[in-house]
mmCIF file of C-alpha atoms in Angstrom:
data_model
loop_
_atom_site.group_PDB
_atom_site.id
_atom_site.type_symbol
_atom_site.label_atom_id
_atom_site.label_comp_id
_atom_site.label_asym_id
_atom_site.label_seq_id
_atom_site.Cartn_x
_atom_site.Cartn_y
_atom_site.Cartn_z
ATOM 1 C CA MET A 727 20.502 34.744 32.700
ATOM 2 C CA LYS A 728 17.588 35.918 31.503
ATOM 3 C CA ARG A 729 19.490 36.591 27.999
ATOM 4 C CA GLY A 730 20.950 32.978 27.977
ATOM 5 C CA PHE A 731 17.630 31.655 28.468
ATOM 6 C CA PHE A 732 16.144 33.994 25.626
ATOM 7 C CA LYS A 733 18.557 32.636 23.364
ATOM 8 C CA LYS A 734 17.732 29.298 24.016
ATOM 9 C CA SER A 735 14.277 29.526 23.610
ATOM 10 C CA LEU A 736 14.719 30.874 19.783
ATOM 11 C CA SER A 737 16.973 28.229 19.283
ATOM 12 C CA LEU A 738 14.091 25.656 20.175
ATOM 13 C CA LEU A 739 11.377 27.726 18.592
ATOM 14 C CA ALA A 740 14.028 27.354 14.967
ATOM 15 C CA ALA A 741 13.897 23.448 15.433
ATOM 16 C CA GLY A 742 10.889 22.692 16.384
ATOM 17 C CA SER A 743 9.876 24.867 12.913
ATOM 18 C CA LEU A 744 12.154 22.733 10.619
ATOM 19 C CA LEU A 745 10.778 19.524 12.554
ATOM 20 C CA SER A 746 7.206 21.017 11.883
ATOM 21 C CA LEU A 747 7.760 21.639 8.406
ATOM 22 C CA GLY A 748 7.297 17.997 6.767
ATOM 23 C CA LEU A 749 4.342 17.972 8.314
ATOM 24 C CA ILE A 750 2.286 20.847 6.789
ATOM 25 C CA GLY A 751 0.021 19.123 4.761
ATOM 26 C CA CYS A 752 -2.874 20.144 2.934
ATOM 27 C CA GLY A 753 -1.002 22.301 1.148
ATOM 28 C CA ASN A 754 -1.240 26.207 0.184
ATOM 29 C CA GLN A 755 2.410 26.611 0.939
ATOM 30 C CA THR A 756 4.270 29.079 -0.325
ATOM 31 C CA SER A 757 7.704 27.969 0.467
ATOM 32 C CA SER A 758 10.206 27.618 -2.604
ATOM 33 C CA SER A 759 10.739 23.857 -3.958
ATOM 34 C CA GLY A 760 14.202 25.116 -5.438
ATOM 35 C CA GLN A 761 13.446 23.460 -8.271
ATOM 36 C CA GLY A 762 16.824 22.081 -9.561
ATOM 37 C CA THR A 763 19.095 24.678 -7.843
ATOM 38 C CA GLY A 764 20.354 21.918 -4.908
ATOM 39 C CA ASN A 765 20.385 25.155 -2.745
ATOM 40 C CA SER A 766 16.173 25.062 -1.236
ATOM 41 C CA ASP A 767 15.766 24.984 2.202
ATOM 42 C CA ILE A 768 12.806 22.797 1.567
ATOM 43 C CA ILE A 769 11.951 20.385 -0.895
ATOM 44 C CA LYS A 770 7.931 19.873 -1.496
ATOM 45 C CA ILE A 771 6.279 16.538 -2.185
ATOM 46 C CA GLY A 772 3.027 16.424 -4.162
ATOM 47 C CA ALA A 773 0.875 13.431 -2.226
ATOM 48 C CA ILE A 774 -2.578 13.067 -4.012
ATOM 49 C CA LEU A 775 -4.685 10.523 -1.466
ATOM 50 C CA PRO A 776 -8.402 9.944 -1.273
ATOM 51 C CA LEU A 777 -9.008 11.507 1.925
ATOM 52 C CA SER A 778 -12.585 11.748 1.447
ATOM 53 C CA GLY A 779 -14.916 9.277 0.087
ATOM 54 C CA GLY A 780 -15.294 5.779 0.843
ATOM 55 C CA ALA A 781 -11.425 5.095 0.766
ATOM 56 C CA ALA A 782 -10.627 7.892 2.880
ATOM 57 C CA PRO A 783 -9.362 5.635 6.147
ATOM 58 C CA LEU A 784 -7.026 4.310 3.509
ATOM 59 C CA GLY A 785 -5.952 7.446 2.228
ATOM 60 C CA GLU A 786 -5.535 8.604 5.920
ATOM 61 C CA MET A 787 -3.473 5.707 6.666
ATOM 62 C CA SER A 788 -1.287 6.417 3.936
ATOM 63 C CA LYS A 789 -0.963 10.090 4.905
ATOM 64 C CA ARG A 790 0.093 9.195 7.778
ATOM 65 C CA ALA A 791 2.787 6.771 7.312
ATOM 66 C CA MET A 792 3.919 9.199 5.047
ATOM 67 C CA GLU A 793 4.280 11.856 7.718
ATOM 68 C CA LEU A 794 6.191 9.520 9.773
ATOM 69 C CA ALA A 795 9.106 8.881 7.571
ATOM 70 C CA VAL A 796 9.069 12.727 6.902
ATOM 71 C CA GLU A 797 9.546 13.407 10.347
ATOM 72 C CA GLU A 798 12.188 11.153 10.627
ATOM 73 C CA ILE A 799 13.929 12.277 7.764
ATOM 74 C CA ASN A 800 13.884 15.483 8.714
ATOM 75 C CA ALA A 801 14.730 15.029 12.401
ATOM 76 C CA LYS A 802 17.948 13.125 11.189
ATOM 77 C CA GLY A 803 18.922 16.438 9.184
ATOM 78 C CA GLY A 804 17.344 16.350 6.247
ATOM 79 C CA ILE A 805 18.869 15.806 2.288
ATOM 80 C CA LYS A 806 22.021 16.328 3.625
ATOM 81 C CA SER A 807 23.914 16.684 -0.201
ATOM 82 C CA LEU A 808 21.487 19.758 -0.622
ATOM 83 C CA ASN A 809 22.522 21.740 2.519
ATOM 84 C CA GLY A 810 20.234 19.343 4.862
ATOM 85 C CA ALA A 811 17.151 20.823 3.111
ATOM 86 C CA LYS A 812 13.565 19.794 4.901
ATOM 87 C CA LEU A 813 10.784 17.720 3.040
ATOM 88 C CA GLN A 814 7.517 19.330 3.205
ATOM 89 C CA LEU A 815 4.742 17.230 2.049
ATOM 90 C CA VAL A 816 1.792 19.029 -0.151
ATOM 91 C CA PHE A 817 -0.972 16.911 0.148
ATOM 92 C CA ALA A 818 -4.407 17.175 -2.021
ATOM 93 C CA ASP A 819 -7.713 15.223 -1.753
ATOM 94 C CA SER A 820 -8.467 13.077 -4.857
ATOM 95 C CA GLN A 821 -11.899 11.980 -3.781
ATOM 96 C CA GLY A 822 -10.944 8.668 -4.891
ATOM 97 C CA LYS A 823 -12.147 10.234 -8.391
ATOM 98 C CA PRO A 824 -9.544 10.058 -11.647
ATOM 99 C CA GLN A 825 -10.733 13.462 -12.816
ATOM 100 C CA VAL A 826 -9.969 14.959 -9.606
ATOM 101 C CA GLY A 827 -6.709 13.069 -9.437
ATOM 102 C CA VAL A 828 -5.479 14.463 -12.693
ATOM 103 C CA SER A 829 -6.651 17.735 -11.422
ATOM 104 C CA GLU A 830 -4.420 18.185 -8.238
ATOM 105 C CA ALA A 831 -1.548 17.139 -10.499
ATOM 106 C CA GLU A 832 -1.615 19.404 -12.633
ATOM 107 C CA ARG A 833 -2.116 22.102 -9.404
ATOM 108 C CA LEU A 834 0.624 20.612 -7.474
ATOM 109 C CA LEU A 835 2.877 20.652 -10.166
ATOM 110 C CA THR A 836 2.051 24.187 -11.970
ATOM 111 C CA GLN A 837 0.554 26.178 -8.698
ATOM 112 C CA GLU A 838 2.362 24.241 -5.724
ATOM 113 C CA LYS A 839 5.614 24.192 -7.428
ATOM 114 C CA VAL A 840 6.421 20.824 -5.786
ATOM 115 C CA THR A 841 9.741 18.679 -6.508
ATOM 116 C CA LEU A 842 7.685 15.719 -7.553
ATOM 117 C CA LEU A 843 4.488 13.561 -7.011
ATOM 118 C CA THR A 844 3.624 10.699 -5.013
ATOM 119 C CA GLY A 845 0.042 8.799 -4.897
ATOM 120 C CA SER A 846 -2.826 7.873 -5.695
ATOM 121 C CA TYR A 847 -3.164 4.629 -3.194
ATOM 122 C CA GLN A 848 -6.084 3.985 -6.065
ATOM 123 C CA SER A 849 -4.584 2.774 -9.234
ATOM 124 C CA GLY A 850 -7.959 4.286 -11.129
ATOM 125 C CA VAL A 851 -6.687 7.363 -9.933
ATOM 126 C CA THR A 852 -2.926 7.013 -10.369
ATOM 127 C CA LEU A 853 -3.386 6.032 -14.136
ATOM 128 C CA PRO A 854 -4.444 9.426 -15.467
ATOM 129 C CA ALA A 855 -2.770 11.270 -13.171
ATOM 130 C CA SER A 856 0.668 9.943 -13.271
ATOM 131 C CA GLU A 857 0.361 11.323 -17.021
ATOM 132 C CA VAL A 858 0.062 14.594 -16.467
ATOM 133 C CA ALA A 859 3.248 14.318 -14.153
ATOM 134 C CA GLU A 860 4.645 12.437 -17.146
ATOM 135 C CA ARG A 861 3.754 15.418 -19.341
ATOM 136 C CA TYR A 862 5.473 17.888 -17.513
ATOM 137 C CA LYS A 863 8.954 15.332 -17.030
ATOM 138 C CA LYS A 864 8.312 15.790 -13.166
ATOM 139 C CA VAL A 865 8.790 12.212 -11.369
ATOM 140 C CA TRP A 866 5.321 10.332 -9.721
ATOM 141 C CA PHE A 867 6.573 7.610 -7.377
ATOM 142 C CA ALA A 868 3.424 5.116 -6.978
ATOM 143 C CA SER A 869 4.061 3.260 -3.668
ATOM 144 C CA VAL A 870 0.709 1.756 -3.283
ATOM 145 C CA PRO A 871 -1.275 1.302 -6.653
ATOM 146 C CA SER A 872 -0.994 -2.401 -8.176
ATOM 147 C CA ASP A 873 -2.210 -2.305 -11.454
ATOM 148 C CA ASP A 874 -0.076 -3.670 -13.450
ATOM 149 C CA SER A 875 -0.103 -1.354 -16.449
ATOM 150 C CA ILE A 876 1.207 1.944 -14.525
ATOM 151 C CA THR A 877 4.696 0.791 -15.058
ATOM 152 C CA SER A 878 4.065 -0.844 -18.856
ATOM 153 C CA ARG A 879 3.032 2.538 -20.534
ATOM 154 C CA GLY A 880 6.825 3.016 -21.795
ATOM 155 C CA PHE A 881 6.839 6.623 -19.133
ATOM 156 C CA LYS A 882 9.589 7.887 -18.493
ATOM 157 C CA TYR A 883 9.137 9.183 -14.653
ATOM 158 C CA VAL A 884 7.018 6.641 -13.505
ATOM 159 C CA PHE A 885 8.216 4.539 -10.568
ATOM 160 C CA ARG A 886 6.428 2.036 -8.649
ATOM 161 C CA LEU A 887 7.550 0.915 -5.196
ATOM 162 C CA ALA A 888 4.646 -1.731 -4.863
ATOM 163 C CA ASP A 889 3.951 -5.384 -5.351
ATOM 164 C CA THR A 890 1.798 -5.579 -8.983
ATOM 165 C CA SER A 891 -1.177 -7.093 -8.932
ATOM 166 C CA ALA A 892 0.054 -9.961 -10.994
ATOM 167 C CA MET A 893 3.186 -10.956 -7.731
ATOM 168 C CA ARG A 894 -0.195 -10.738 -5.624
ATOM 169 C CA VAL A 895 -2.277 -13.266 -7.846
ATOM 170 C CA ASP A 896 1.674 -15.569 -8.372
ATOM 171 C CA SER A 897 1.470 -15.846 -4.385
ATOM 172 C CA GLN A 898 -2.134 -16.680 -4.044
ATOM 173 C CA VAL A 899 -1.742 -19.485 -6.644
ATOM 174 C CA LYS A 900 1.438 -20.677 -5.350
ATOM 175 C CA PHE A 901 -0.244 -20.911 -1.411
ATOM 176 C CA LEU A 902 -2.775 -22.542 -3.046
ATOM 177 C CA GLU A 903 -0.722 -25.416 -4.401
ATOM 178 C CA ASP A 904 0.841 -25.822 -0.820
ATOM 179 C CA LEU A 905 -2.300 -26.107 0.650
ATOM 180 C CA LYS A 906 -3.807 -28.926 -1.909
ATOM 181 C CA LYS A 907 -0.020 -30.868 -0.953
ATOM 182 C CA ARG A 908 -0.160 -30.167 2.611
ATOM 183 C CA PHE A 909 -3.684 -31.315 3.528
ATOM 184 C CA SER A 910 -4.016 -33.432 0.449
ATOM 185 C CA SER A 911 -7.059 -31.889 -0.440
ATOM 186 C CA GLU A 912 -7.869 -31.321 -4.104
ATOM 187 C CA ILE A 913 -8.797 -27.658 -5.057
ATOM 188 C CA LYS A 914 -10.420 -27.703 -8.668
ATOM 189 C CA THR A 915 -12.807 -24.707 -9.225
ATOM 190 C CA ALA A 916 -12.719 -20.933 -8.436
ATOM 191 C CA ALA A 917 -15.029 -18.210 -7.807
ATOM 192 C CA LEU A 918 -13.564 -14.620 -9.256
ATOM 193 C CA VAL A 919 -14.903 -11.903 -7.172
ATOM 194 C CA TYR A 920 -13.782 -7.849 -7.589
ATOM 195 C CA GLU A 921 -15.235 -5.084 -7.829
ATOM 196 C CA ASN A 922 -14.823 -3.043 -11.385
ATOM 197 C CA THR A 923 -12.053 -0.524 -11.013
ATOM 198 C CA SER A 924 -8.714 -0.831 -12.342
ATOM 199 C CA TYR A 925 -7.856 -1.789 -9.097
ATOM 200 C CA GLY A 926 -9.993 -4.893 -9.287
ATOM 201 C CA GLN A 927 -10.153 -5.420 -13.270
ATOM 202 C CA SER A 928 -6.306 -5.185 -12.807
ATOM 203 C CA VAL A 929 -6.411 -8.086 -10.662
ATOM 204 C CA ALA A 930 -8.783 -10.362 -12.634
ATOM 205 C CA LYS A 931 -6.979 -10.044 -15.569
ATOM 206 C CA ALA A 932 -4.091 -12.003 -14.255
ATOM 207 C CA TRP A 933 -6.699 -14.364 -12.638
ATOM 208 C CA LYS A 934 -8.332 -15.042 -16.092
ATOM 209 C CA GLU A 935 -4.190 -15.620 -17.078
ATOM 210 C CA LYS A 936 -2.733 -17.585 -14.058
ATOM 211 C CA LEU A 937 -5.309 -19.320 -13.182
ATOM 212 C CA PRO A 938 -6.254 -21.974 -15.867
ATOM 213 C CA LYS A 939 -2.682 -22.341 -16.551
ATOM 214 C CA ALA A 940 -1.976 -23.572 -13.061
ATOM 215 C CA GLY A 941 -5.179 -26.016 -13.749
ATOM 216 C CA TYR A 942 -7.797 -24.579 -12.060
ATOM 217 C CA GLN A 943 -11.045 -24.022 -13.356
ATOM 218 C CA ILE A 944 -13.041 -20.522 -13.180
ATOM 219 C CA VAL A 945 -16.758 -21.037 -12.402
ATOM 220 C CA LEU A 946 -17.719 -17.477 -11.740
ATOM 221 C CA ASP A 947 -16.201 -13.915 -12.823
ATOM 222 C CA GLU A 948 -18.441 -11.363 -10.889
ATOM 223 C CA ALA A 949 -17.367 -7.986 -11.362
ATOM 224 C CA TYR A 950 -19.302 -5.655 -9.322
ATOM 225 C CA ASP A 951 -19.612 -1.813 -8.313
ATOM 226 C CA LYS A 952 -17.587 -0.588 -5.507
ATOM 227 C CA GLY A 953 -20.018 1.993 -4.426
ATOM 228 C CA ALA A 954 -22.992 -1.020 -4.369
ATOM 229 C CA SER A 955 -25.059 -0.557 -1.070
ATOM 230 C CA ASP A 956 -26.011 -3.836 -1.454
ATOM 231 C CA LEU A 957 -23.965 -7.050 -2.744
ATOM 232 C CA THR A 958 -26.354 -10.159 -1.528
ATOM 233 C CA PRO A 959 -27.244 -10.665 -5.049
ATOM 234 C CA VAL A 960 -23.114 -11.509 -5.970
ATOM 235 C CA VAL A 961 -22.792 -13.630 -2.438
ATOM 236 C CA ASN A 962 -25.626 -15.866 -4.292
ATOM 237 C CA LYS A 963 -23.890 -16.369 -7.387
ATOM 238 C CA VAL A 964 -21.050 -17.526 -4.985
ATOM 239 C CA LYS A 965 -23.353 -20.068 -3.248
ATOM 240 C CA SER A 966 -25.102 -20.880 -6.390
ATOM 241 C CA ALA A 967 -21.676 -21.567 -8.486
ATOM 242 C CA SER A 968 -19.923 -24.100 -5.056
ATOM 243 C CA PRO A 969 -16.563 -22.989 -6.151
ATOM 244 C CA ASP A 970 -13.773 -24.613 -3.423
ATOM 245 C CA VAL A 971 -11.855 -21.278 -3.622
ATOM 246 C CA VAL A 972 -13.343 -17.430 -3.802
ATOM 247 C CA LEU A 973 -10.624 -14.961 -4.500
ATOM 248 C CA LEU A 974 -11.174 -11.583 -4.003
ATOM 249 C CA THR A 975 -10.645 -7.836 -4.768
ATOM 250 C CA SER A 976 -12.394 -5.344 -3.108
ATOM 251 C CA TYR A 977 -11.871 -1.915 -0.791
ATOM 252 C CA VAL A 978 -12.906 -1.677 3.068
ATOM 253 C CA ALA A 979 -16.631 -1.234 2.628
ATOM 254 C CA ASP A 980 -17.490 -3.687 0.044
ATOM 255 C CA ALA A 981 -14.787 -6.152 1.578
ATOM 256 C CA THR A 982 -17.034 -5.995 4.715
ATOM 257 C CA LEU A 983 -20.420 -6.144 2.702
ATOM 258 C CA LEU A 984 -19.049 -9.510 0.795
ATOM 259 C CA VAL A 985 -18.041 -11.279 3.770
ATOM 260 C CA LYS A 986 -21.099 -10.498 6.573
ATOM 261 C CA GLY A 987 -23.365 -11.507 3.845
ATOM 262 C CA PHE A 988 -20.857 -15.178 2.488
ATOM 263 C CA HIS A 989 -21.269 -15.647 6.809
ATOM 264 C CA GLN A 990 -25.219 -14.802 6.486
ATOM 265 C CA GLN A 991 -25.330 -16.980 3.858
ATOM 266 C CA LYS A 992 -23.729 -19.647 5.027
ATOM 267 C CA VAL A 993 -21.284 -19.504 1.720
ATOM 268 C CA THR A 994 -18.701 -22.366 2.625
ATOM 269 C CA PRO A 995 -16.161 -22.693 0.084
ATOM 270 C CA LYS A 996 -12.655 -24.603 1.006
ATOM 271 C CA ALA A 997 -11.285 -20.825 1.202
ATOM 272 C CA PHE A 998 -11.967 -17.593 0.798
ATOM 273 C CA ILE A 999 -8.519 -15.496 -0.063
ATOM 274 C CA GLY A 1000 -8.598 -11.730 -0.374
ATOM 275 C CA THR A 1001 -5.722 -9.288 -2.289
ATOM 276 C CA SER A 1002 -4.594 -7.175 0.009
ATOM 277 C CA GLY A 1003 -6.983 -3.308 -0.381
ATOM 278 C CA GLY A 1004 -9.848 -3.544 1.954
ATOM 279 C CA TYR A 1005 -9.099 -7.121 3.371
ATOM 280 C CA ALA A 1006 -5.937 -5.280 4.545
ATOM 281 C CA ASP A 1007 -7.289 -1.434 5.816
ATOM 282 C CA PRO A 1008 -7.390 -1.933 9.961
ATOM 283 C CA GLU A 1009 -11.279 -0.822 9.548
ATOM 284 C CA PHE A 1010 -12.240 -3.950 8.308
ATOM 285 C CA ILE A 1011 -11.660 -6.085 10.949
ATOM 286 C CA LYS A 1012 -13.149 -3.403 13.392
ATOM 287 C CA ASN A 1013 -16.594 -3.986 10.516
ATOM 288 C CA ALA A 1014 -16.353 -7.018 9.575
ATOM 289 C CA GLY A 1015 -15.959 -8.876 13.395
ATOM 290 C CA GLU A 1016 -15.951 -12.372 13.467
ATOM 291 C CA ALA A 1017 -17.234 -13.120 9.966
ATOM 292 C CA ALA A 1018 -13.605 -12.426 8.781
ATOM 293 C CA LEU A 1019 -12.428 -15.196 10.749
ATOM 294 C CA ASN A 1020 -10.467 -18.283 9.061
ATOM 295 C CA ILE A 1021 -10.187 -15.935 5.317
ATOM 296 C CA PHE A 1022 -6.957 -15.403 3.605
ATOM 297 C CA ASP A 1023 -5.258 -12.359 2.717
ATOM 298 C CA VAL A 1024 -2.474 -11.626 0.724
ATOM 299 C CA ALA A 1025 0.121 -9.270 1.484
ATOM 300 C CA ALA A 1026 3.286 -6.826 1.905
ATOM 301 C CA TRP A 1027 3.661 -6.811 5.111
ATOM 302 C CA GLU A 1028 2.375 -8.138 8.607
ATOM 303 C CA VAL A 1029 2.785 -6.886 12.419
ATOM 304 C CA ASP A 1030 4.025 -10.152 13.623
ATOM 305 C CA VAL A 1031 6.432 -10.314 10.062
ATOM 306 C CA ASN A 1032 10.214 -10.980 11.375
ATOM 307 C CA ARG A 1033 11.810 -8.320 9.570
ATOM 308 C CA PRO A 1034 14.146 -5.569 10.344
ATOM 309 C CA PHE A 1035 12.898 -2.209 11.594
ATOM 310 C CA SER A 1036 8.924 -3.164 11.556
ATOM 311 C CA LYS A 1037 8.607 -3.740 15.399
ATOM 312 C CA GLU A 1038 9.912 0.233 16.180
ATOM 313 C CA THR A 1039 8.147 1.638 13.159
ATOM 314 C CA ASP A 1040 4.909 0.065 14.208
ATOM 315 C CA LYS A 1041 5.329 0.838 17.716
ATOM 316 C CA LYS A 1042 6.118 4.511 16.949
ATOM 317 C CA PHE A 1043 2.844 4.162 14.793
ATOM 318 C CA PHE A 1044 0.704 2.956 16.983
ATOM 319 C CA GLU A 1045 1.702 5.519 19.654
ATOM 320 C CA LYS A 1046 0.863 8.457 17.354
ATOM 321 C CA HIS A 1047 -2.183 7.196 16.252
ATOM 322 C CA LYS A 1048 -3.862 3.991 18.472
ATOM 323 C CA VAL A 1049 -3.907 2.137 14.796
ATOM 324 C CA HIS A 1050 -1.138 -0.516 13.783
ATOM 325 C CA MET A 1051 0.163 -0.214 10.126
ATOM 326 C CA ASN A 1052 -0.933 -2.220 7.597
ATOM 327 C CA GLY A 1053 1.150 -3.495 4.515
ATOM 328 C CA GLU A 1054 0.128 -0.173 2.482
ATOM 329 C CA ALA A 1055 1.064 1.829 4.756
ATOM 330 C CA VAL A 1056 4.440 0.476 5.013
ATOM 331 C CA LYS A 1057 5.285 1.063 1.380
ATOM 332 C CA GLU A 1058 4.215 4.475 2.070
ATOM 333 C CA TYR A 1059 6.806 4.906 4.175
ATOM 334 C CA ALA A 1060 9.324 2.997 3.033
ATOM 335 C CA GLY A 1061 8.810 5.434 -0.383
ATOM 336 C CA ILE A 1062 9.079 8.493 1.252
ATOM 337 C CA TYR A 1063 12.370 6.747 2.329
ATOM 338 C CA VAL A 1064 13.557 5.575 -1.625
ATOM 339 C CA ILE A 1065 12.213 9.073 -2.753
ATOM 340 C CA ALA A 1066 14.657 10.590 -0.159
ATOM 341 C CA ASP A 1067 17.561 8.490 -1.040
ATOM 342 C CA ALA A 1068 17.240 9.262 -4.340
ATOM 343 C CA LEU A 1069 17.334 13.250 -3.539
ATOM 344 C CA GLU A 1070 20.502 12.189 -1.451
ATOM 345 C CA ARG A 1071 22.431 11.091 -4.461
ATOM 346 C CA ALA A 1072 21.129 13.184 -7.046
ATOM 347 C CA LYS A 1073 22.213 16.127 -5.397
ATOM 348 C CA SER A 1074 19.770 17.877 -6.776
ATOM 349 C CA THR A 1075 16.379 18.618 -7.133
ATOM 350 C CA ASP A 1076 16.030 18.483 -10.962
ATOM 351 C CA SER A 1077 13.268 16.139 -12.441
ATOM 352 C CA GLU A 1078 16.135 14.462 -14.684
ATOM 353 C CA LYS A 1079 18.781 13.693 -11.901
ATOM 354 C CA LEU A 1080 16.041 12.856 -10.042
ATOM 355 C CA ARG A 1081 14.783 10.042 -12.648
ATOM 356 C CA GLU A 1082 18.377 8.775 -12.836
ATOM 357 C CA ALA A 1083 19.113 8.584 -9.497
ATOM 358 C CA LEU A 1084 15.328 6.496 -8.767
ATOM 359 C CA ALA A 1085 16.560 4.063 -11.835
ATOM 360 C CA SER A 1086 20.300 3.294 -10.153
ATOM 361 C CA THR A 1087 18.583 2.618 -6.704
ATOM 362 C CA ASN A 1088 19.971 -0.334 -4.332
ATOM 363 C CA ILE A 1089 18.909 0.039 -1.023
ATOM 364 C CA THR A 1090 20.019 -3.017 1.552
ATOM 365 C CA GLU A 1091 19.662 -1.026 4.751
ATOM 366 C CA GLY A 1092 17.728 1.106 6.671
ATOM 367 C CA PRO A 1093 14.099 1.412 6.979
ATOM 368 C CA THR A 1094 13.007 0.402 3.971
ATOM 369 C CA GLN A 1095 14.206 -3.231 5.591
ATOM 370 C CA MET A 1096 10.687 -3.287 6.819
ATOM 371 C CA TYR A 1097 9.072 -4.012 3.572
ATOM 372 C CA THR A 1098 11.449 -6.113 1.813
ATOM 373 C CA ASN A 1099 15.348 -6.887 1.693
ATOM 374 C CA LYS A 1100 16.584 -4.518 -1.573
ATOM 375 C CA ILE A 1101 14.987 -1.706 -2.996
ATOM 376 C CA HIS A 1102 15.968 -1.806 -6.563
ATOM 377 C CA PHE A 1103 14.126 -0.990 -9.882
ATOM 378 C CA ASP A 1104 13.855 -3.101 -13.386
ATOM 379 C CA LYS A 1105 13.425 -1.330 -16.645
ATOM 380 C CA THR A 1106 9.803 -0.352 -16.741
ATOM 381 C CA GLY A 1107 10.571 1.163 -12.947
ATOM 382 C CA THR A 1108 9.344 -1.440 -10.749
ATOM 383 C CA LEU A 1109 10.232 -3.065 -7.646
ATOM 384 C CA PRO A 1110 10.269 -6.681 -9.280
ATOM 385 C CA ASP A 1111 10.546 -9.134 -6.455
ATOM 386 C CA PRO A 1112 8.894 -7.573 -3.064
ATOM 387 C CA GLY A 1113 8.154 -10.349 -0.192
ATOM 388 C CA LEU A 1114 4.905 -11.380 -0.174
ATOM 389 C CA VAL A 1115 2.834 -13.486 2.929
ATOM 390 C CA MET A 1116 -0.244 -15.020 3.336
ATOM 391 C CA VAL A 1117 -2.678 -14.264 6.637
ATOM 392 C CA GLN A 1118 -5.587 -15.587 7.738
ATOM 393 C CA PHE A 1119 -7.571 -13.775 9.998
ATOM 394 C CA GLN A 1120 -7.857 -15.859 13.498
ATOM 395 C CA LYS A 1121 -8.953 -15.332 17.053
ATOM 396 C CA VAL A 1122 -6.210 -14.481 19.303
ATOM 397 C CA ASP A 1123 -7.026 -14.144 23.204
ATOM 398 C CA GLY A 1124 -10.176 -13.641 22.319
ATOM 399 C CA LYS A 1125 -9.636 -11.003 19.264
ATOM 400 C CA VAL A 1126 -9.868 -11.263 15.947
ATOM 401 C CA GLU A 1127 -6.217 -10.733 14.402
ATOM 402 C CA ARG A 1128 -4.205 -11.102 10.699
ATOM 403 C CA VAL A 1129 -1.864 -13.826 11.389
ATOM 404 C CA THR A 1130 0.995 -14.889 9.466
ATOM 405 C CA VAL A 1131 0.456 -18.290 8.271
ATOM 406 C CA TRP A 1132 2.514 -18.651 5.069
ATOM 407 C CA PRO A 1133 5.241 -18.831 3.690
ATOM 408 C CA LYS A 1134 6.501 -20.976 6.957
ATOM 409 C CA GLU A 1135 9.712 -18.886 7.437
ATOM 410 C CA ASP A 1136 7.526 -15.568 7.808
ATOM 411 C CA ALA A 1137 4.980 -17.097 9.592
ATOM 412 C CA ARG A 1138 3.912 -16.090 13.219
ATOM 413 C CA SER A 1139 5.989 -18.684 15.385
ATOM 414 C CA GLY A 1140 2.980 -21.261 17.138
ATOM 415 C CA SER A 1141 0.839 -20.110 13.949
ATOM 416 C CA LYS A 1142 -1.386 -22.926 12.417
ATOM 417 C CA ILE A 1143 -3.525 -22.539 9.323
ATOM 418 C CA VAL A 1144 -6.815 -23.003 9.624
ATOM 419 C CA PHE A 1145 -8.539 -25.641 6.646
ATOM 420 C CA PRO A 1146 -10.688 -26.028 4.929
ATOM 421 C CA TYR A 1147 -12.652 -22.896 5.735
ATOM 422 C CA GLN A 1148 -14.636 -22.695 9.012
ATOM 423 C CA ALA A 1149 -17.222 -20.328 9.622
ATOM 424 C CA GLN A 1150 -17.739 -19.153 13.266
#
């Protein structure tokens, strides 16, 4: 009986060890990545994220989402075409700094010998860091960064799952057009307020191209330092401009400063509309509280969206971390599944075969459905048609929540749009 118990314990220990492989992060791991052999027991994925600094909450959310996907994939047997090889995330902290992201990309590829890189949440870090991957002819998979130029540089090994800045602005313009019709309201002028890194600049470029074409007059174009500790001057400029709509692109700390400033200074346009990023971060609701009420935000996913795998995956995430997923977390989660699908079809960790597999991706079922109903890439390596929704911060049962209000088919049952903006 003791021998049987011992054998059973060894089996459980081995299984536990295999399952834990995918959760070994911040890696100085030395396991072989089996570059191109197809016979490795571990496939290393280098993941560069802002794990310290002002964007650390966003990076931590991404890290947890990636870990959940890797845990699930490994528990289901890993990459079966590679003899059940398990995925292992090797995390690196960009600190939100482009130069650090570049050096970490170099380290992960040359020292950790990762098979591919993913990350790095911020477009400003992703743009230079992905150049390192391209130079080494290694795949860079961008699940979250939205700057349109990430996949417009003619790079061969860069793929992007995220909705781009231009796609988000298209949704914002369509939403404004719908508001005008639905509420018989005139919306003619817009103020643009954005942080001044690549993320904000990319969105602002799209605003300045698309809003005038749609008939809107830009009455304020205001970029600010995302590290600013006081944004009162920006708030005052918006109040003086008196626009019909204020369009915002921020990370979480500056988003909080802005909406509290707007609330305190009683800035009351017909609508505030965020562009995901900091407005989608769970910390934003905690920090901004009721100052966030009735502000809109464009998003790729919400807890209340009726899409396959959404409820069960979010429930699993919440049970682990006591916080719901956001759109960016869902993209990171889906991104790992897309990488696993490509590895499965490539039957190899060879970069060229992996690149070819990603280019021919066509996923129409499985956990990626919670992000969009079809994963595929255009000639530039970008997902061309993600599903975007508009949410509004509303009070539900005494708590501020993100409520999906548009389009109608994706809106939360029974939800109503509050328009024009009403300060609480």
